[in-house]
Each structure stands twice: as C-alpha cells, then as structure tokens.
Coordinates of C-alpha atoms in Angstrom, one line a residue:
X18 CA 0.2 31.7 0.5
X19 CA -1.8 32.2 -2.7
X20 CA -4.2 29.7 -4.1
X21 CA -2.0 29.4 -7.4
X22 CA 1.1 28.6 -5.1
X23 CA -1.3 25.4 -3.6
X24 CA -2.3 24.3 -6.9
X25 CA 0.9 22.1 -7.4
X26 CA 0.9 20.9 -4.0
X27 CA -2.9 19.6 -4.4
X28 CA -1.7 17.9 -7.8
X29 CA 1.0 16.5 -6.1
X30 CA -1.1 14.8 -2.9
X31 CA -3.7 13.9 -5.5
X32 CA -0.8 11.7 -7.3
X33 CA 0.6 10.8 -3.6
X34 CA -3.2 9.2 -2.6
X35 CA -3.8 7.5 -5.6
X36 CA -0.2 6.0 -5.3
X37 CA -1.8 4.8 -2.1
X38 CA -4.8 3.4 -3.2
X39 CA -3.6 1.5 -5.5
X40 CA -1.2 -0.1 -3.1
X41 CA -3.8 -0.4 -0.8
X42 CA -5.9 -2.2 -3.6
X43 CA -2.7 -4.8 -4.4
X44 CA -2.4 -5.2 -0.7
X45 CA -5.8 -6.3 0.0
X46 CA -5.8 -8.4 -3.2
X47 CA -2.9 -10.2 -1.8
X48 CA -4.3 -10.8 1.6
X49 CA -7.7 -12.1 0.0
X50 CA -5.9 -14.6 -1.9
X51 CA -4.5 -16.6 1.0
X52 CA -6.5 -19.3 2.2
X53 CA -6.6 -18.8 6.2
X54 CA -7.4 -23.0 6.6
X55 CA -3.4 -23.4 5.2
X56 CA -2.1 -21.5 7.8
X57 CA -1.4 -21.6 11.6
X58 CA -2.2 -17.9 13.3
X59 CA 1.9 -16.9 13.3
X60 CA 2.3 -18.3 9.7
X61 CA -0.6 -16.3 8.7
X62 CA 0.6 -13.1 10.4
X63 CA 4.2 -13.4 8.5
X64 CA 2.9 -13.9 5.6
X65 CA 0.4 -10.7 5.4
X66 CA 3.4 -8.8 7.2
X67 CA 6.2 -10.2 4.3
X68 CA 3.0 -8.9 1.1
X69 CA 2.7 -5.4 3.2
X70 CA 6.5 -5.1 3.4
X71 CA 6.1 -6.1 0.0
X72 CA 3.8 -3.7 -1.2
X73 CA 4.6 -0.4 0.5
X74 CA 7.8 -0.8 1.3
X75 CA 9.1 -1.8 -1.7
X76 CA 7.2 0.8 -3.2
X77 CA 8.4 4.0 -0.9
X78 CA 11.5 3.1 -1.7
X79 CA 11.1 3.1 -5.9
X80 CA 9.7 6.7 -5.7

C-alpha cells in the first residue's frame, strides 16, 4: 500500500479520535457534576451508566 493511499485513512482516524475525545471530555464532565453524597452506590452506577449510554451511544449512532 502506498503512503498517499494511507493519507486519507490517517485524516479519517484523526477525525474518529477527536470524535472520541470530545465524548470522552462530555462524559467526564457529566460524571463530575454529580454529587456522590445524593446517591446510594446502585443509584450512582445507573446514573453514570444512563450519561455513558448517553454520550457514546447516542453519538455512534448519529454518525
């Protein structure tokens, strides 16, 4: 395969990880913003797995 046939493919995993990161970013945002004291452990656990369903689910499926 020649370099100018993996230049498109970089572009396009470049595009993919930032995609990512900024998920990622929203994710943790999200997370940081409950207050822990509120919650029981299982409430706590829904509710960071509902924002990451949320966040990348959601998401894989609008690309």
């Amino acid at each position: 395969m020649e370099i100018s046939e993996l230049e498109p493919k970089i572009k396009d995993t470049q595009v993919e990880l930032i995609k990512h990161q900024e998920k990622t970013q929203r994710f943790k945002e999200y997370v940081q913003g409950l207050l822990i004291g509120l919650y029981t452990q299982d409430e706590f656990n829904r509710r960071v797995e509902a924002i990451f369903n949320e966040t990348f689910k959601r998401d894989t499926n609008d690309s």
